[in-house]
Amino acid sequence: MPILPEHNGDGGRPGTDRPHTVSVVVPIYRGEHTIGDLVAQLHPMTQPSTSPGGASYVIDEIVLVHDHGPDRSDVVLQELEQTYEQVRVIWLSRNYGQDAATIAGMSAARADWIVTMDEDGQHDPAAIGAFLDAALNERADLVYSKPSNTRPHGFLRNITSRGAKIVLATVFAFPDSTRFESFRLIRGDIGRQLAGVASNGVYLDVALTWVVGTVAQVPVALRAEGREESGYNYRRLFSLFWKMVLCSGTRGLRLVSLLGVTLALIGVALAAVFAFEALTRDNWAPEGWTSLMVVLLLVSGAILFSLGLIAEYLGVALHVLVGKPLYLTVDSPTPRPAAVTARELSSTVASRGNDRVEH
């Protein structure tokens, strides 16, 4: 996968001879009703701005990655690309997921810094200046948002998301997972090179820990999502958690070994108890069916779980060996009937015009 050269603006050193340039990357899955507002909020920042700490920066481009959602996002993205000079659209050949879409956008980004955001409007573009300040002051190559309020999701989803990160941090010995957020600032050359070597099955935040030294965090208040239905259900969230587990290293396989040792020790302890009872008590014998069934269920369940976990690791390795791509881009979205496309574009333009009048 080719790595584009870093965009140098007018030449010179960023922040000294010219403003820092920023590429904003947004993966789009169900962004039909939200991405237009986000781009409108980002557009004023395509003119030179000053961060709270006094750093000069400018959003050089807005990279929107179409991830084949079920709505009319492709029609909206085509209109945005025609309306805004700084908007570039990357078309994926099918739905690959948020991580792959984000990495595809990072690969195409050209600025000094890369900011990744969600499409649903909960991330405030005004925080980008504070991200840049944190990166410069702490000499950090990666800056994460740190939500200062309760996430705008349901109680159950917030609890399960927090619990998954705690499990990954403790059971799988991966403490960095507690600060993973999709609203982040990455140094441009690091982001592009990582995107160029990322393979199938990679989890972006885990991969960033492999190549980034200093990481900073900035408190950010999350806004309410601009749509009623989230693009994530619990099945997809569990899939992301499992992906983090598999990418976080061989800790899972070590847990399998630990499980085997634990069961063996339990077996030795039970054998010692049975032997002691048999030697010290007359006419004693352990209850057969109950104890046998419990042991069989315990051991067989542990064996099947272990085999399943090992198979997952082998599956990730197999995808890499056979060359399964993380993503594939195409030149344009999947074609729609010409008459339908024209009608949708005109209705979208009209509705957006009405929205501007109302505001």
Short mmCIF file of C-alpha atoms in Angstrom, two decimals:
data_model
loop_
_atom_site.label_atom_id
_atom_site.label_comp_id
_atom_site.label_asym_id
_atom_site.label_seq_id
_atom_site.Cartn_x
_atom_site.Cartn_y
_atom_site.Cartn_z
CA MET A 1 0.00 0.00 0.00
CA PRO A 2 1.66 3.29 -1.02
CA ILE A 3 2.37 5.90 1.64
CA LEU A 4 1.70 9.44 0.49
CA PRO A 5 4.40 12.00 1.16
CA GLU A 6 3.81 14.31 4.07
CA HIS A 7 2.05 17.51 3.14
CA ASN A 8 4.34 20.46 3.86
CA GLY A 9 2.02 23.37 3.11
CA ASP A 10 4.20 26.29 2.05
CA GLY A 11 7.37 24.56 3.27
CA GLY A 12 9.30 25.18 6.45
CA ARG A 13 8.81 24.02 9.99
CA PRO A 14 5.24 23.57 11.28
CA GLY A 15 4.39 25.99 14.05
CA THR A 16 7.37 28.23 13.22
CA ASP A 17 7.41 29.05 9.51
CA ARG A 18 3.82 27.99 8.89
CA PRO A 19 0.78 26.69 10.80
CA HIS A 20 0.53 23.04 11.83
CA THR A 21 -1.62 21.23 9.26
CA VAL A 22 -4.30 18.78 10.34
CA SER A 23 -6.08 16.02 8.41
CA VAL A 24 -9.43 15.09 9.95
CA VAL A 25 -10.39 11.46 9.25
CA VAL A 26 -13.99 10.37 9.76
CA PRO A 27 -15.19 6.80 9.04
CA ILE A 28 -18.77 6.89 7.75
CA TYR A 29 -21.22 4.04 8.31
CA ARG A 30 -24.57 5.64 9.12
CA GLY A 31 -23.75 9.29 8.60
CA GLU A 32 -26.54 10.38 6.28
CA HIS A 33 -28.12 12.74 8.83
CA THR A 34 -25.04 13.73 10.85
CA ILE A 35 -21.94 14.06 8.69
CA GLY A 36 -23.13 17.25 6.97
CA ASP A 37 -23.35 19.10 10.29
CA LEU A 38 -19.93 17.85 11.35
CA VAL A 39 -18.31 19.03 8.12
CA ALA A 40 -20.03 22.41 8.51
CA GLN A 41 -18.50 22.73 12.00
CA LEU A 42 -15.05 21.77 10.70
CA HIS A 43 -15.15 24.09 7.69
CA PRO A 44 -14.36 27.39 9.53
CA MET A 45 -11.22 25.69 10.88
CA THR A 46 -9.92 25.25 7.33
CA GLN A 47 -8.77 28.85 7.80
CA PRO A 48 -5.77 29.38 10.12
CA SER A 49 -6.76 29.14 13.77
CA THR A 50 -4.96 29.53 17.08
CA SER A 51 -5.12 26.93 19.84
CA PRO A 52 -5.77 27.89 23.48
CA GLY A 53 -2.00 27.58 24.04
CA GLY A 54 -1.13 29.89 21.14
CA ALA A 55 -0.19 27.31 18.47
CA SER A 56 -1.18 28.17 14.91
CA TYR A 57 -2.92 25.38 12.99
CA VAL A 58 -5.23 24.81 10.06
CA ILE A 59 -7.41 21.89 8.95
CA ASP A 60 -5.87 21.11 5.58
CA GLU A 61 -8.32 18.38 4.56
CA ILE A 62 -11.36 16.45 5.76
CA VAL A 63 -11.07 12.79 4.75
CA LEU A 64 -14.43 10.99 4.80
CA VAL A 65 -14.22 7.21 4.45
CA HIS A 66 -17.39 5.53 3.18
CA ASP A 67 -17.75 2.16 4.92
CA HIS A 68 -20.81 0.90 3.03
CA GLY A 69 -23.52 1.62 5.59
CA PRO A 70 -27.18 0.75 4.95
CA ASP A 71 -28.29 4.37 4.43
CA ARG A 72 -27.76 7.06 1.77
CA SER A 73 -24.41 8.23 3.11
CA ASP A 74 -22.84 7.84 -0.32
CA VAL A 75 -25.21 10.42 -1.82
CA VAL A 76 -24.51 12.88 0.99
CA LEU A 77 -20.74 12.36 0.70
CA GLN A 78 -20.81 13.07 -3.04
CA GLU A 79 -22.62 16.33 -2.35
CA LEU A 80 -20.16 17.32 0.40
CA GLU A 81 -17.20 16.61 -1.89
CA GLN A 82 -18.69 18.93 -4.50
CA THR A 83 -19.56 21.64 -1.95
CA TYR A 84 -16.36 21.81 0.13
CA GLU A 85 -12.93 22.07 -1.45
CA GLN A 86 -11.21 20.47 1.56
CA VAL A 87 -13.40 17.34 1.59
CA ARG A 88 -11.97 14.14 0.10
CA VAL A 89 -13.95 10.91 0.04
CA ILE A 90 -12.38 7.44 0.24
CA TRP A 91 -14.68 4.71 -1.07
CA LEU A 92 -14.26 1.24 0.41
CA SER A 93 -15.30 -1.75 -1.67
CA ARG A 94 -17.51 -3.13 1.14
CA ASN A 95 -18.11 -2.74 4.86
CA TYR A 96 -14.84 -3.40 6.73
CA GLY A 97 -15.60 -1.87 10.14
CA GLN A 98 -14.63 1.33 11.93
CA ASP A 99 -10.99 0.44 12.56
CA ALA A 100 -10.26 -0.54 8.95
CA ALA A 101 -12.07 2.55 7.62
CA THR A 102 -10.11 4.79 9.99
CA ILE A 103 -6.81 3.20 8.94
CA ALA A 104 -7.75 3.66 5.27
CA GLY A 105 -8.30 7.37 5.94
CA MET A 106 -5.01 7.64 7.85
CA SER A 107 -3.18 6.09 4.91
CA ALA A 108 -4.56 8.78 2.61
CA ALA A 109 -4.03 11.70 5.01
CA ARG A 110 -1.30 14.21 4.08
CA ALA A 111 -1.00 16.69 6.96
CA ASP A 112 1.40 17.06 9.89
CA TRP A 113 -1.23 15.71 12.29
CA ILE A 114 -4.17 13.34 11.92
CA VAL A 115 -7.36 13.71 13.95
CA THR A 116 -9.85 10.83 13.96
CA MET A 117 -13.49 11.48 14.87
CA ASP A 118 -16.83 9.69 14.89
CA GLU A 119 -19.52 10.61 12.41
CA ASP A 120 -22.39 10.96 14.92
CA GLY A 121 -21.57 14.43 16.26
CA GLN A 122 -20.61 13.50 19.84
CA HIS A 123 -17.03 14.72 19.27
CA ASP A 124 -16.60 18.49 19.39
CA PRO A 125 -14.12 19.84 16.77
CA ALA A 126 -13.32 22.71 19.13
CA ALA A 127 -11.15 20.28 21.14
CA ILE A 128 -8.63 19.89 18.29
CA GLY A 129 -6.67 22.96 19.41
CA ALA A 130 -6.36 21.58 22.96
CA PHE A 131 -5.18 18.24 21.50
CA LEU A 132 -2.42 20.03 19.60
CA ASP A 133 -1.37 21.95 22.72
CA ALA A 134 -1.11 18.71 24.71
CA ALA A 135 0.95 17.07 21.96
CA LEU A 136 3.39 19.99 21.81
CA ASN A 137 3.67 20.63 25.57
CA GLU A 138 4.10 16.95 26.51
CA ARG A 139 6.02 16.00 23.34
CA ALA A 140 3.40 13.33 22.71
CA ASP A 141 2.87 11.60 19.38
CA LEU A 142 -0.63 10.49 20.37
CA VAL A 143 -3.36 12.36 22.26
CA TYR A 144 -6.63 10.75 23.37
CA SER A 145 -9.80 12.47 24.47
CA LYS A 146 -10.75 11.77 28.08
CA PRO A 147 -14.54 12.06 28.49
CA SER A 148 -15.38 14.40 31.36
CA ASN A 149 -19.07 13.52 31.40
CA THR A 150 -21.17 10.38 31.19
CA ARG A 151 -21.17 8.96 27.71
CA PRO A 152 -24.37 9.71 25.75
CA HIS A 153 -25.32 6.02 25.60
CA GLY A 154 -27.56 3.75 27.64
CA PHE A 155 -26.60 2.72 31.18
CA LEU A 156 -26.07 -0.93 30.21
CA ARG A 157 -23.82 -0.06 27.27
CA ASN A 158 -21.70 2.30 29.39
CA ILE A 159 -21.28 -0.35 32.09
CA THR A 160 -20.37 -3.13 29.65
CA SER A 161 -17.92 -0.89 27.76
CA ARG A 162 -16.19 0.16 30.98
CA GLY A 163 -16.17 -3.42 32.25
CA ALA A 164 -14.60 -4.70 29.01
CA LYS A 165 -11.73 -2.21 29.32
CA ILE A 166 -11.16 -3.16 32.95
CA VAL A 167 -11.09 -6.86 32.05
CA LEU A 168 -8.58 -6.20 29.29
CA ALA A 169 -6.45 -4.06 31.63
CA THR A 170 -6.41 -6.58 34.49
CA VAL A 171 -7.02 -10.13 33.25
CA PHE A 172 -5.11 -9.64 30.00
CA ALA A 173 -2.50 -7.28 31.51
CA PHE A 174 -3.08 -4.46 29.04
CA PRO A 175 -3.51 -1.28 31.14
CA ASP A 176 -3.35 1.08 28.12
CA SER A 177 -6.82 -0.08 27.08
CA THR A 178 -8.52 2.09 29.71
CA ARG A 179 -7.70 5.26 27.75
CA PHE A 180 -8.63 4.05 24.24
CA GLU A 181 -10.96 6.51 22.49
CA SER A 182 -11.89 7.03 18.85
CA PHE A 183 -11.41 10.83 19.19
CA ARG A 184 -7.62 11.14 18.98
CA LEU A 185 -4.73 13.13 17.52
CA ILE A 186 -1.84 11.22 15.93
CA ARG A 187 1.41 12.52 14.48
CA GLY A 188 0.99 12.36 10.72
CA ASP A 189 4.09 10.42 9.70
CA ILE A 190 3.50 7.80 12.39
CA GLY A 191 -0.16 7.39 11.40
CA ARG A 192 0.63 7.00 7.71
CA GLN A 193 3.41 4.48 8.22
CA LEU A 194 1.34 2.44 10.67
CA ALA A 195 -1.56 2.41 8.22
CA GLY A 196 0.79 1.19 5.51
CA VAL A 197 1.85 -1.91 7.46
CA ALA A 198 -1.37 -2.70 9.36
CA SER A 199 -2.62 -6.19 8.53
CA ASN A 200 -6.01 -7.85 8.71
CA GLY A 201 -7.30 -8.35 12.23
CA VAL A 202 -5.39 -5.43 13.74
CA TYR A 203 -7.03 -3.24 16.37
CA LEU A 204 -5.94 0.35 15.76
CA ASP A 205 -5.41 1.47 19.35
CA VAL A 206 -3.45 -1.68 20.20
CA ALA A 207 -1.28 -1.15 17.10
CA LEU A 208 -0.62 2.45 18.18
CA THR A 209 0.84 1.20 21.47
CA TRP A 210 3.44 -0.71 19.44
CA VAL A 211 4.89 2.41 17.79
CA VAL A 212 4.08 5.37 20.06
CA GLY A 213 6.08 6.38 23.11
CA THR A 214 4.49 9.29 24.97
CA VAL A 215 0.69 9.43 25.09
CA ALA A 216 -1.33 12.37 26.44
CA GLN A 217 -4.98 12.84 27.33
CA VAL A 218 -7.23 15.88 27.15
CA PRO A 219 -10.57 16.20 29.03
CA VAL A 220 -13.42 16.52 26.54
CA ALA A 221 -17.16 16.80 27.12
CA LEU A 222 -19.01 14.40 24.82
CA ARG A 223 -22.10 15.73 23.09
CA ALA A 224 -25.32 13.87 22.42
CA GLU A 225 -25.33 11.77 19.27
CA GLY A 226 -27.05 13.36 16.30
CA ARG A 227 -29.14 10.27 15.59
CA GLU A 228 -31.52 8.11 17.60
CA GLU A 229 -30.02 4.73 16.79
CA SER A 230 -26.36 3.95 17.41
CA GLY A 231 -24.33 2.24 14.70
CA TYR A 232 -23.17 -0.31 17.28
CA ASN A 233 -25.14 -3.16 18.79
CA TYR A 234 -23.89 -5.42 21.58
CA ARG A 235 -22.77 -8.10 19.14
CA ARG A 236 -20.51 -5.62 17.32
CA LEU A 237 -19.21 -4.23 20.61
CA PHE A 238 -18.30 -7.73 21.81
CA SER A 239 -16.61 -8.35 18.47
CA LEU A 240 -14.46 -5.23 19.04
CA PHE A 241 -13.60 -6.38 22.56
CA TRP A 242 -12.57 -9.81 21.29
CA LYS A 243 -10.47 -8.17 18.58
CA MET A 244 -8.65 -6.18 21.26
CA VAL A 245 -7.99 -9.39 23.19
CA LEU A 246 -6.48 -11.15 20.18
CA CYS A 247 -4.32 -8.14 19.23
CA SER A 248 -3.08 -7.40 22.75
CA GLY A 249 -0.50 -10.22 22.67
CA THR A 250 -0.26 -13.84 23.81
CA ARG A 251 -1.72 -13.20 27.25
CA GLY A 252 -4.84 -15.16 26.26
CA LEU A 253 -2.77 -18.22 25.41
CA ARG A 254 -0.96 -17.91 28.72
CA LEU A 255 -4.32 -17.92 30.47
CA VAL A 256 -5.08 -21.21 28.70
CA SER A 257 -1.89 -22.68 30.14
CA LEU A 258 -2.78 -21.28 33.57
CA LEU A 259 -6.25 -22.84 33.31
CA GLY A 260 -4.69 -26.21 32.48
CA VAL A 261 -2.31 -26.02 35.45
CA THR A 262 -5.17 -24.99 37.77
CA LEU A 263 -7.33 -27.92 36.70
CA ALA A 264 -4.38 -30.29 37.13
CA LEU A 265 -3.79 -29.01 40.68
CA ILE A 266 -7.48 -29.42 41.47
CA GLY A 267 -7.25 -33.00 40.18
CA VAL A 268 -4.18 -33.72 42.35
CA ALA A 269 -5.89 -32.19 45.40
CA LEU A 270 -9.03 -34.29 44.87
CA ALA A 271 -6.94 -37.41 44.38
CA ALA A 272 -5.13 -36.72 47.66
CA VAL A 273 -8.43 -36.20 49.49
CA PHE A 274 -9.87 -39.40 48.08
CA ALA A 275 -6.72 -41.35 48.96
CA PHE A 276 -6.72 -39.95 52.52
CA GLU A 277 -10.41 -40.78 53.00
CA ALA A 278 -9.92 -44.29 51.61
CA LEU A 279 -7.01 -44.98 53.95
CA THR A 280 -8.56 -43.55 57.11
CA ARG A 281 -12.22 -44.56 56.81
CA ASP A 282 -13.72 -48.04 56.64
CA ASN A 283 -15.93 -48.92 53.72
CA TRP A 284 -15.60 -45.44 52.21
CA ALA A 285 -16.06 -44.68 48.54
CA PRO A 286 -16.69 -41.34 46.77
CA GLU A 287 -20.08 -40.73 45.23
CA GLY A 288 -19.67 -41.82 41.65
CA TRP A 289 -22.04 -40.15 39.18
CA THR A 290 -22.26 -36.71 40.74
CA SER A 291 -18.53 -36.13 41.19
CA LEU A 292 -17.75 -37.73 37.84
CA MET A 293 -20.21 -35.54 35.93
CA VAL A 294 -18.99 -32.36 37.64
CA VAL A 295 -15.38 -33.16 36.79
CA LEU A 296 -16.25 -34.09 33.19
CA LEU A 297 -18.25 -30.92 32.62
CA LEU A 298 -15.53 -28.75 34.18
CA VAL A 299 -12.66 -30.30 32.27
CA SER A 300 -14.45 -30.61 28.91
CA GLY A 301 -15.65 -27.02 29.12
CA ALA A 302 -12.12 -25.82 29.85
CA ILE A 303 -10.73 -27.88 26.96
CA LEU A 304 -13.30 -26.57 24.47
CA PHE A 305 -12.74 -22.97 25.60
CA SER A 306 -8.98 -23.39 25.25
CA LEU A 307 -9.29 -24.91 21.79
CA GLY A 308 -11.60 -22.10 20.71
CA LEU A 309 -9.20 -19.41 21.92
CA ILE A 310 -6.25 -21.09 20.20
CA ALA A 311 -8.30 -21.35 17.00
CA GLU A 312 -9.03 -17.60 17.14
CA TYR A 313 -5.31 -16.81 17.34
CA LEU A 314 -4.60 -19.21 14.46
CA GLY A 315 -7.37 -17.57 12.44
CA VAL A 316 -5.76 -14.14 12.81
CA ALA A 317 -2.40 -15.59 11.74
CA LEU A 318 -4.01 -17.38 8.78
CA HIS A 319 -5.61 -14.17 7.48
CA VAL A 320 -2.21 -12.50 7.52
CA LEU A 321 -0.48 -15.43 5.82
CA VAL A 322 -2.99 -15.72 2.98
CA GLY A 323 -2.88 -11.96 2.39
CA LYS A 324 -6.47 -11.05 3.30
CA PRO A 325 -6.54 -7.25 2.96
CA LEU A 326 -7.51 -5.03 5.85
CA TYR A 327 -9.49 -2.90 3.40
CA LEU A 328 -9.76 -2.24 -0.34
CA THR A 329 -10.60 1.11 -1.92
CA VAL A 330 -12.47 1.75 -5.15
CA ASP A 331 -12.82 4.81 -7.38
CA SER A 332 -16.50 5.49 -6.68
CA PRO A 333 -19.43 4.24 -4.59
CA THR A 334 -21.58 1.33 -5.72
CA PRO A 335 -23.63 2.75 -8.63
CA ARG A 336 -27.27 3.64 -8.11
CA PRO A 337 -29.83 4.00 -10.91
CA ALA A 338 -29.19 7.34 -12.64
CA ALA A 339 -32.71 8.69 -12.14
CA VAL A 340 -32.73 7.77 -8.45
CA THR A 341 -29.31 9.35 -7.88
CA ALA A 342 -30.33 12.66 -9.47
CA ARG A 343 -33.57 12.78 -7.48
CA GLU A 344 -31.78 12.01 -4.19
CA LEU A 345 -29.09 14.61 -4.81
CA SER A 346 -31.66 17.32 -5.57
CA SER A 347 -33.74 16.42 -2.50
CA THR A 348 -30.63 16.42 -0.29
CA VAL A 349 -29.54 19.83 -1.55
CA ALA A 350 -33.05 21.21 -1.03
CA SER A 351 -33.34 19.86 2.50
CA ARG A 352 -29.92 21.22 3.47
CA GLY A 353 -30.89 24.59 2.02
CA ASN A 354 -34.04 24.61 4.14
CA ASP A 355 -31.99 23.75 7.22
CA ARG A 356 -29.69 26.72 6.59
CA VAL A 357 -32.69 29.05 6.25
CA GLU A 358 -34.18 27.77 9.52
CA HIS A 359 -30.90 28.30 11.36
#
